[in-house]
CSV table of C-alpha atoms and ligand atoms in Angstrom, one decimal:
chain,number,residue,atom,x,y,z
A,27,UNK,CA,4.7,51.7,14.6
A,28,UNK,CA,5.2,51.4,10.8
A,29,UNK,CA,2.6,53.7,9.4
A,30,UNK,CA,0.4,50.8,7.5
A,31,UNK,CA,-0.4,49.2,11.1
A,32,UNK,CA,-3.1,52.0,11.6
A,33,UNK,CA,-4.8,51.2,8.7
A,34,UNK,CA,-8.6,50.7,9.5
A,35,UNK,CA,-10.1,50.0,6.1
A,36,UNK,CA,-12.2,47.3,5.4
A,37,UNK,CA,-11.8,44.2,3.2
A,38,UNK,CA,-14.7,45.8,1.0
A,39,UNK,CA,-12.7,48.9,0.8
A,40,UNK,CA,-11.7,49.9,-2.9
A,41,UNK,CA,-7.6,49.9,-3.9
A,42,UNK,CA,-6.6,53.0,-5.1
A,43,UNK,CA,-3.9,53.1,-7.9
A,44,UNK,CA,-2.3,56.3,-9.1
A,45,UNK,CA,-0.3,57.5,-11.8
A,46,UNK,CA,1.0,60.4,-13.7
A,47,UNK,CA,-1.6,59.9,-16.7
A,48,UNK,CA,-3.7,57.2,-17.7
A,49,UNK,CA,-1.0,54.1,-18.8
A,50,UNK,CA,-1.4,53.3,-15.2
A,51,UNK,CA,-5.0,51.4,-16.4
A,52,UNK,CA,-2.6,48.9,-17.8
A,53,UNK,CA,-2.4,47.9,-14.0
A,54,UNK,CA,-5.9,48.4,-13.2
A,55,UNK,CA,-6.2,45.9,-15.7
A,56,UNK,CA,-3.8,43.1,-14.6
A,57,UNK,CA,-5.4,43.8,-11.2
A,58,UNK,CA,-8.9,43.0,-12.7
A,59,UNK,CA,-7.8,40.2,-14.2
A,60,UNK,CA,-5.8,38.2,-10.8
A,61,UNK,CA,-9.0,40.1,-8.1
A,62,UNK,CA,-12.0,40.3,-10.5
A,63,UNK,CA,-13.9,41.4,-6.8
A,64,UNK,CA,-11.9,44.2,-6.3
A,65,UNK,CA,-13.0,47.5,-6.5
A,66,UNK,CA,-10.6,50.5,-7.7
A,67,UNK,CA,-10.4,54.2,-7.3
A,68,UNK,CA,-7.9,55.3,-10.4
A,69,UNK,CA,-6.2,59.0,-9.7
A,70,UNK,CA,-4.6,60.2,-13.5
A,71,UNK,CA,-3.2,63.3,-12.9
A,72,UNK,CA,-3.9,64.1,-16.9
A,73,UNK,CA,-3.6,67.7,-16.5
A,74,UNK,CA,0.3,67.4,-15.2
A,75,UNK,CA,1.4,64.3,-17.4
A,76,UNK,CA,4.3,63.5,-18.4
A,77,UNK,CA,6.5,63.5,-14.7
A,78,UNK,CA,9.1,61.2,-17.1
A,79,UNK,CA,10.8,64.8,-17.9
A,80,UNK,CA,10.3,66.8,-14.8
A,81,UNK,CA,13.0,67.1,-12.1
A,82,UNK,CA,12.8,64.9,-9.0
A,83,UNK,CA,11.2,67.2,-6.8
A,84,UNK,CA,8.5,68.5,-8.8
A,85,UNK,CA,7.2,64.1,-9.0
A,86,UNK,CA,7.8,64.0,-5.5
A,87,UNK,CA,5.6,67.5,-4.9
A,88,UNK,CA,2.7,66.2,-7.6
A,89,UNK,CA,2.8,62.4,-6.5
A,90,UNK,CA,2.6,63.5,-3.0
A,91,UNK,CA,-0.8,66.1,-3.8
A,92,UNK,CA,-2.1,63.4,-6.0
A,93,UNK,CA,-2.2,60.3,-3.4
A,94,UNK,CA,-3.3,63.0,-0.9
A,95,UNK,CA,-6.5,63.2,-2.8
A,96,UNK,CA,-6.5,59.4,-3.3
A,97,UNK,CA,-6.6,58.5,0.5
A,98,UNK,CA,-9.9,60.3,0.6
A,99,UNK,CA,-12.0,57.6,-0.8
A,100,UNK,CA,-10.3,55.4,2.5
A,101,UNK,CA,-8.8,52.8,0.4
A,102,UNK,CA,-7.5,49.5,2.2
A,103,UNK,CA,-4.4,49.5,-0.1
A,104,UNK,CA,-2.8,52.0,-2.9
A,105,UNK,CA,-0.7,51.5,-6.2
A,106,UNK,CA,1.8,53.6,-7.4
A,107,UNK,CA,1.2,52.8,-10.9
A,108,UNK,CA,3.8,55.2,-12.6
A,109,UNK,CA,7.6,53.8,-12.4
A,110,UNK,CA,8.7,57.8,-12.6
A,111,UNK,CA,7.1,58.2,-9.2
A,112,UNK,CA,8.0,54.4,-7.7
A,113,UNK,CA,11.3,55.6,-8.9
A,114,UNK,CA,11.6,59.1,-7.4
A,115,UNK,CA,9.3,59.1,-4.7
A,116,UNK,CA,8.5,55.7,-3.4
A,117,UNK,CA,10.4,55.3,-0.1
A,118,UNK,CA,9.3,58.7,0.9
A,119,UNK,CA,5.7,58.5,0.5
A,120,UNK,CA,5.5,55.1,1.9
A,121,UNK,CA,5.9,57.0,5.4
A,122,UNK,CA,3.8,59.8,4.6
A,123,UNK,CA,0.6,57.6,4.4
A,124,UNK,CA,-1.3,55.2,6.5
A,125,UNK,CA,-2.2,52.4,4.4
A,126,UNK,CA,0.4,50.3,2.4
A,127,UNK,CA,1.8,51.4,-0.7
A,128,UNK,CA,3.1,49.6,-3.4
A,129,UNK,CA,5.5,50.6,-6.4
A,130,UNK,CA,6.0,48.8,-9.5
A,131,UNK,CA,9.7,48.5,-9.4
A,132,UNK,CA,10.5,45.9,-7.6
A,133,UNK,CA,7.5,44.0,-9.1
A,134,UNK,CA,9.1,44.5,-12.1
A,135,UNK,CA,13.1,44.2,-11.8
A,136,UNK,CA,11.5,40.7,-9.6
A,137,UNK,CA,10.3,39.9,-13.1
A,138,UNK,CA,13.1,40.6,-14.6
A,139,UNK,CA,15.5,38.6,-12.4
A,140,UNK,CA,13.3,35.5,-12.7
A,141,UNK,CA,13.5,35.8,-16.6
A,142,UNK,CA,17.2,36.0,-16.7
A,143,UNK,CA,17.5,33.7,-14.4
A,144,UNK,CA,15.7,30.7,-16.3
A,145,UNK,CA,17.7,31.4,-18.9
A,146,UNK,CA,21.6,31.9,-17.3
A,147,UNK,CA,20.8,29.8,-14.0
A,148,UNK,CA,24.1,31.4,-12.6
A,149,UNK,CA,27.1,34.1,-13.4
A,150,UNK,CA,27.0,37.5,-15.3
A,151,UNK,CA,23.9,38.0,-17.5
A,152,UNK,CA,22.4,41.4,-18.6
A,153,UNK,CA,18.7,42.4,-19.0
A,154,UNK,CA,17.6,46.0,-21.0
A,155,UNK,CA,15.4,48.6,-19.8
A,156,UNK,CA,13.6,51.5,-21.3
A,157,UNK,CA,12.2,53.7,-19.3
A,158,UNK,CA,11.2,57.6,-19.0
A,159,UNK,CA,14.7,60.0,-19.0
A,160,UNK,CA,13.5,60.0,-15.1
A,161,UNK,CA,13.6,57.0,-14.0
A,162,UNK,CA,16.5,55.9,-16.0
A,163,UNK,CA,18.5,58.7,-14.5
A,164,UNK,CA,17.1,57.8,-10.8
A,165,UNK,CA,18.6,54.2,-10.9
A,166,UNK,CA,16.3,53.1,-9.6
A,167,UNK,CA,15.3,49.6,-11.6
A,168,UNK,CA,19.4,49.2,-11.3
A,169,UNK,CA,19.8,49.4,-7.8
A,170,UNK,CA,16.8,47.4,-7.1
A,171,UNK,CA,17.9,44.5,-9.7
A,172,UNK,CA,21.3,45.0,-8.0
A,173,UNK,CA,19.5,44.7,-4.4
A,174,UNK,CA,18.3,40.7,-5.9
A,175,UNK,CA,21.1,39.8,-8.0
A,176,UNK,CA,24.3,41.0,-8.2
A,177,UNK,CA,25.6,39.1,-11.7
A,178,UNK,CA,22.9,41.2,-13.5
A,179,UNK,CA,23.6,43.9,-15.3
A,180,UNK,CA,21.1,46.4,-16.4
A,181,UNK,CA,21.3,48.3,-19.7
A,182,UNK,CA,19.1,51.4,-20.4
A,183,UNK,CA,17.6,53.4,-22.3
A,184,UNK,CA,15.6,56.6,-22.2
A,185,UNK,CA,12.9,56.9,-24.4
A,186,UNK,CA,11.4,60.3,-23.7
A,187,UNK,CA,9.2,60.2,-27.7
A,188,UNK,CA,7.4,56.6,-26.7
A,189,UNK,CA,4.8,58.7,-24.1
A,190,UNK,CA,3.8,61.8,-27.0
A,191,UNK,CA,3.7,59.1,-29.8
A,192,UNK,CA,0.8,56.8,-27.9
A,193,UNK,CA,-1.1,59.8,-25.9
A,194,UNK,CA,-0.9,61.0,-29.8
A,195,UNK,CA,-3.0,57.9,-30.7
A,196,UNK,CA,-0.6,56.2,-32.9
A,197,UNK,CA,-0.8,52.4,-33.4
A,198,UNK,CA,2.1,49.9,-33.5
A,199,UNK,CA,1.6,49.7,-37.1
A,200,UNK,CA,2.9,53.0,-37.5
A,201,UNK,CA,6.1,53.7,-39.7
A,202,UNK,CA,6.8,56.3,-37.1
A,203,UNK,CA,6.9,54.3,-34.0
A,204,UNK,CA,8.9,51.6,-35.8
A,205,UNK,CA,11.3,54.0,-37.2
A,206,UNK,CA,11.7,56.1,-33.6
A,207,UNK,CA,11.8,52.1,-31.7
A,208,UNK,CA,14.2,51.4,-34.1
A,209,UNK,CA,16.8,53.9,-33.1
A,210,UNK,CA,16.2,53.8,-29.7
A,211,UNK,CA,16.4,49.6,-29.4
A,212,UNK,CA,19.6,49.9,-31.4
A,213,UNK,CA,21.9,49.9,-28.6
A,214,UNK,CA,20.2,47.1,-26.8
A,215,UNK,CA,19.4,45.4,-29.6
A,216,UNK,CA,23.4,44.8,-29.7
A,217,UNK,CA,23.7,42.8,-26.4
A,218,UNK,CA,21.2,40.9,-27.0
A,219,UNK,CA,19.6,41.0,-23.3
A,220,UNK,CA,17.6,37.6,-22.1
A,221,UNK,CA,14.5,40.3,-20.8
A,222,UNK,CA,13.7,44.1,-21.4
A,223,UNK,CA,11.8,45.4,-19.0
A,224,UNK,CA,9.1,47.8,-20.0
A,225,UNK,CA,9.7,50.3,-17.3
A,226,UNK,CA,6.9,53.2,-18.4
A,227,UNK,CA,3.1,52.4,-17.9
A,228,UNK,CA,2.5,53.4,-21.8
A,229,UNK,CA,4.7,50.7,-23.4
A,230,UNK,CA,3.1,48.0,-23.5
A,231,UNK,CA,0.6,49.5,-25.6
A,232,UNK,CA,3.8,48.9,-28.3
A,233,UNK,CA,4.9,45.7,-27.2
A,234,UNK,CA,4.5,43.8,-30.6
A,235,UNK,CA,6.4,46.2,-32.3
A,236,UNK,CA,9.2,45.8,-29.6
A,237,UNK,CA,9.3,42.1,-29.2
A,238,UNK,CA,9.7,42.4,-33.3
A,239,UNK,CA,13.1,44.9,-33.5
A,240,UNK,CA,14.2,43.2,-30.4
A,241,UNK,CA,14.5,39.6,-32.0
A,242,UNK,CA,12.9,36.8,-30.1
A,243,UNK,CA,16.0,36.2,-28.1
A,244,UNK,CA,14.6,38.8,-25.8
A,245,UNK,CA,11.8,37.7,-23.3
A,246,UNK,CA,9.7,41.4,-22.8
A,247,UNK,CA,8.9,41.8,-18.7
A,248,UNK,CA,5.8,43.9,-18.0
A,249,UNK,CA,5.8,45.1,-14.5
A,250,UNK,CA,1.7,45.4,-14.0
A,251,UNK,CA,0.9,41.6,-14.0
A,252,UNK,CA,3.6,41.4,-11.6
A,253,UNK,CA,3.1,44.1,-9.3
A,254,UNK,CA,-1.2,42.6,-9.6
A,255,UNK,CA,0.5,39.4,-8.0
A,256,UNK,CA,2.1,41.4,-5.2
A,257,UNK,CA,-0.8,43.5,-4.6
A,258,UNK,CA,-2.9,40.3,-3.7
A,259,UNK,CA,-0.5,38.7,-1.9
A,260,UNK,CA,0.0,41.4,0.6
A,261,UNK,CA,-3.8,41.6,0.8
A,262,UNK,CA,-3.9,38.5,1.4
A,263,UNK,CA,-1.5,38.6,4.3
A,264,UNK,CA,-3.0,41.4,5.8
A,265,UNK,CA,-6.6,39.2,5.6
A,266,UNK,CA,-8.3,42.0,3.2
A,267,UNK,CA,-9.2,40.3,-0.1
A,268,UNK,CA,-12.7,41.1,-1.1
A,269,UNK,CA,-15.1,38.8,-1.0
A,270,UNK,CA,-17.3,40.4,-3.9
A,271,UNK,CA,-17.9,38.6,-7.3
A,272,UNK,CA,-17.4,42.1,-9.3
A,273,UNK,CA,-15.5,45.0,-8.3
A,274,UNK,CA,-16.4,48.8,-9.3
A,275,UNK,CA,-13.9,51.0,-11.5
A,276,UNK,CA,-14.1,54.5,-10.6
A,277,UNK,CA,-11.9,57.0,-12.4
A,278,UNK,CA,-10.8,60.8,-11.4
A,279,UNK,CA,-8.7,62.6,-13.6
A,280,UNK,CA,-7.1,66.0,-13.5
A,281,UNK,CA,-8.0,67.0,-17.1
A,282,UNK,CA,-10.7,65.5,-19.5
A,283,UNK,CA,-9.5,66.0,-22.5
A,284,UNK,CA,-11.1,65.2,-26.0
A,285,UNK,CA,-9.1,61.9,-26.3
A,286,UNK,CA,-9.5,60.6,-23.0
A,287,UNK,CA,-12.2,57.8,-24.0
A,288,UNK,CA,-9.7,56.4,-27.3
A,289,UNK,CA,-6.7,56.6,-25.3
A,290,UNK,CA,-8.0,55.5,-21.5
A,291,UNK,CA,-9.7,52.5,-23.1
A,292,UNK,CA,-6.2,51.5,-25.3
A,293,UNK,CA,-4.6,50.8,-21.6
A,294,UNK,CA,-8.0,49.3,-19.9
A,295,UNK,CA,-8.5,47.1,-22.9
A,296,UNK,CA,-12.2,47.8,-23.1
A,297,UNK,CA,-14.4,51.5,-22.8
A,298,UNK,CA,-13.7,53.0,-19.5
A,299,UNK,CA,-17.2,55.3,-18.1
A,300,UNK,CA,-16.8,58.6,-17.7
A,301,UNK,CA,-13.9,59.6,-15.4
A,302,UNK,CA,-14.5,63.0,-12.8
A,303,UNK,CA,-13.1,65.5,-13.3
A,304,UNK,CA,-10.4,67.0,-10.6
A,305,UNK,CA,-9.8,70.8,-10.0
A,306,UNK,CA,-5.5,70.4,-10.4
A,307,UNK,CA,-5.4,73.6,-8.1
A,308,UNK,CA,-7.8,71.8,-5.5
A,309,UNK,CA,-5.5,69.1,-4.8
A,310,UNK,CA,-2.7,71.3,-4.3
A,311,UNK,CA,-4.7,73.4,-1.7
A,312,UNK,CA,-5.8,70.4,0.0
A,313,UNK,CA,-2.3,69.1,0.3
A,314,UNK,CA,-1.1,72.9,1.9
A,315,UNK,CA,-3.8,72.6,4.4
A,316,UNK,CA,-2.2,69.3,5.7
A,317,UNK,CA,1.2,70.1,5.5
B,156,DGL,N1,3.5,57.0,-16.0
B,156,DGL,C1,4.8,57.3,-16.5
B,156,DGL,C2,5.8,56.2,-16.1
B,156,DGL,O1,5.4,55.0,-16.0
B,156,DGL,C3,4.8,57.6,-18.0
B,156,DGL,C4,4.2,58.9,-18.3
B,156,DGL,C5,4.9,60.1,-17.7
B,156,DGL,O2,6.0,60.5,-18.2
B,156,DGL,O3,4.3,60.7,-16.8
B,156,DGL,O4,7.0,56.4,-16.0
């Protein structure tokens, strides 16, 4: 029996969505947007962020520690918000827990497809991605663009200073950011894709400044509003859409640092309350006592 089928939670049950940092809020917003009547349980494992330069098992060993800790609040569905772990870690974890699990990959190479598509109804056509150096080496945006359509290329591009420069603070009107977008884009900018995916939950924050060195030939995908539309539809299949009028955000992190309100509220879009905070070595132990 796939694992999901012994799921028990409630419609009224919150989602939980987890990622490496805080970017993931960038999908708790898009889900507040599409479910308003949602409730969410957020996991950012600040304390451990960036996974976008660790190795593959280290994501695999935090993700799996991390959504460990989320399943405790009993949630009736949970988001894997950060594409370094939908990359990695994924198909593994999906087994490991019983209550379905979704990735933002396929949300977003979906979005990608579409994009191209509209624009090159049929034959080759390319579409860019940037990404963390881990999830551009895992392949796995490629193989699950390849998986949908086979005449689309993917070109990619790590872009390992994009995290620093916007947990740093720094606007889209910085001379830096342009300056460091400038170099990396250059290579992309040259074919001239018909999408570029924005496969890291920070870079959206700098998607003006992207769209603008990119030239408007290049429509940007965003995987949260995508993945917020699959989230609801398999809620909807499985008959557990809320029927609230407004949901509750909760928030746990790993580490509170001194920037968390500026930089958690850049990715909500609006002031986020105070988050809990979350011994790092507690979910560790937690996650040896099961194993
Ligand atoms: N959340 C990560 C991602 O979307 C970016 C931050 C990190 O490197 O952990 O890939």
């Amino acid at each position: 029996m796939p694992r999901e089928e012994q799921l028990k939670s409630p419609p009224g049950a919150p989602i939980g969505v987890f990622d490496s940092g805080l970017g993931g809020l960038t999908v708790v917003r898009a889900i507040q947007r599409l479910m308003p009547g949602e409730s969410i349980v957020y996991f950012g494992d600040t304390a451990r962020v960036p996974y976008g330069n660790k190795s593959a098992r280290t994501v695999q060993q935090f993700a799996w520690q991390c959504l460990n800790f989320l399943a405790r609040s009993q949630p009736k569905l949970m988001v894997i918000a950060c594409n370094t772990v939908s990359a990695i870690a994924l198909e593994a974890l999906v087994n490991a827990f019983p209550v379905p699990l979704i990735g933002v990959l396929e949300p977003g190479a979906t979005a990608a497809v579409q994009a191209a598509r509209a624009r090159v109804p049929a034959g080759e056509c390319s579409v860019g991605l940037i990404a963390t150096e881990a999830t551009v080496a895992s392949r796995g945006y490629q193989m699950a663009i390849a998986r949908l359509d086979r005449g689309v290329q993917v070109v990619a591009r790590a872009c390992p200073l994009l995290v620093p420069l916007i947990e740093e603070g720094r606007s889209s009107r910085s001379v830096v950011v342009r300056m460091v977008l400038e170099e990396y884009l250059e290579p992309l900018r040259q074919i001239s894709p018909l999408a570029l995916i924005l496969g890291c939950t920070h870079y959206p924050i700098f998607s003006d400044v992207i769209a603008d060195v990119m030239g408007g030939d290049t429509m940007l995908v965003d995987s949260a509003t995508q993945t917020a539309h699959v989230v609801r539809s398999r809620l909807e299949s499985l008959g557990l859409l809320s029927a609230g009028a407004a949901g509750k955000l909760s928030c746990y992190v790993t580490d509170q640092g001194q920037r968390f309100e500026m930089v958690a509220s850049q990715f909500l879009g609006r002031p986020v309350g105070q988050p809990v905070w979350v011994d790092p070595e507690s979910i560790e132990r937690q996650a040896l006592e099961i194993k």
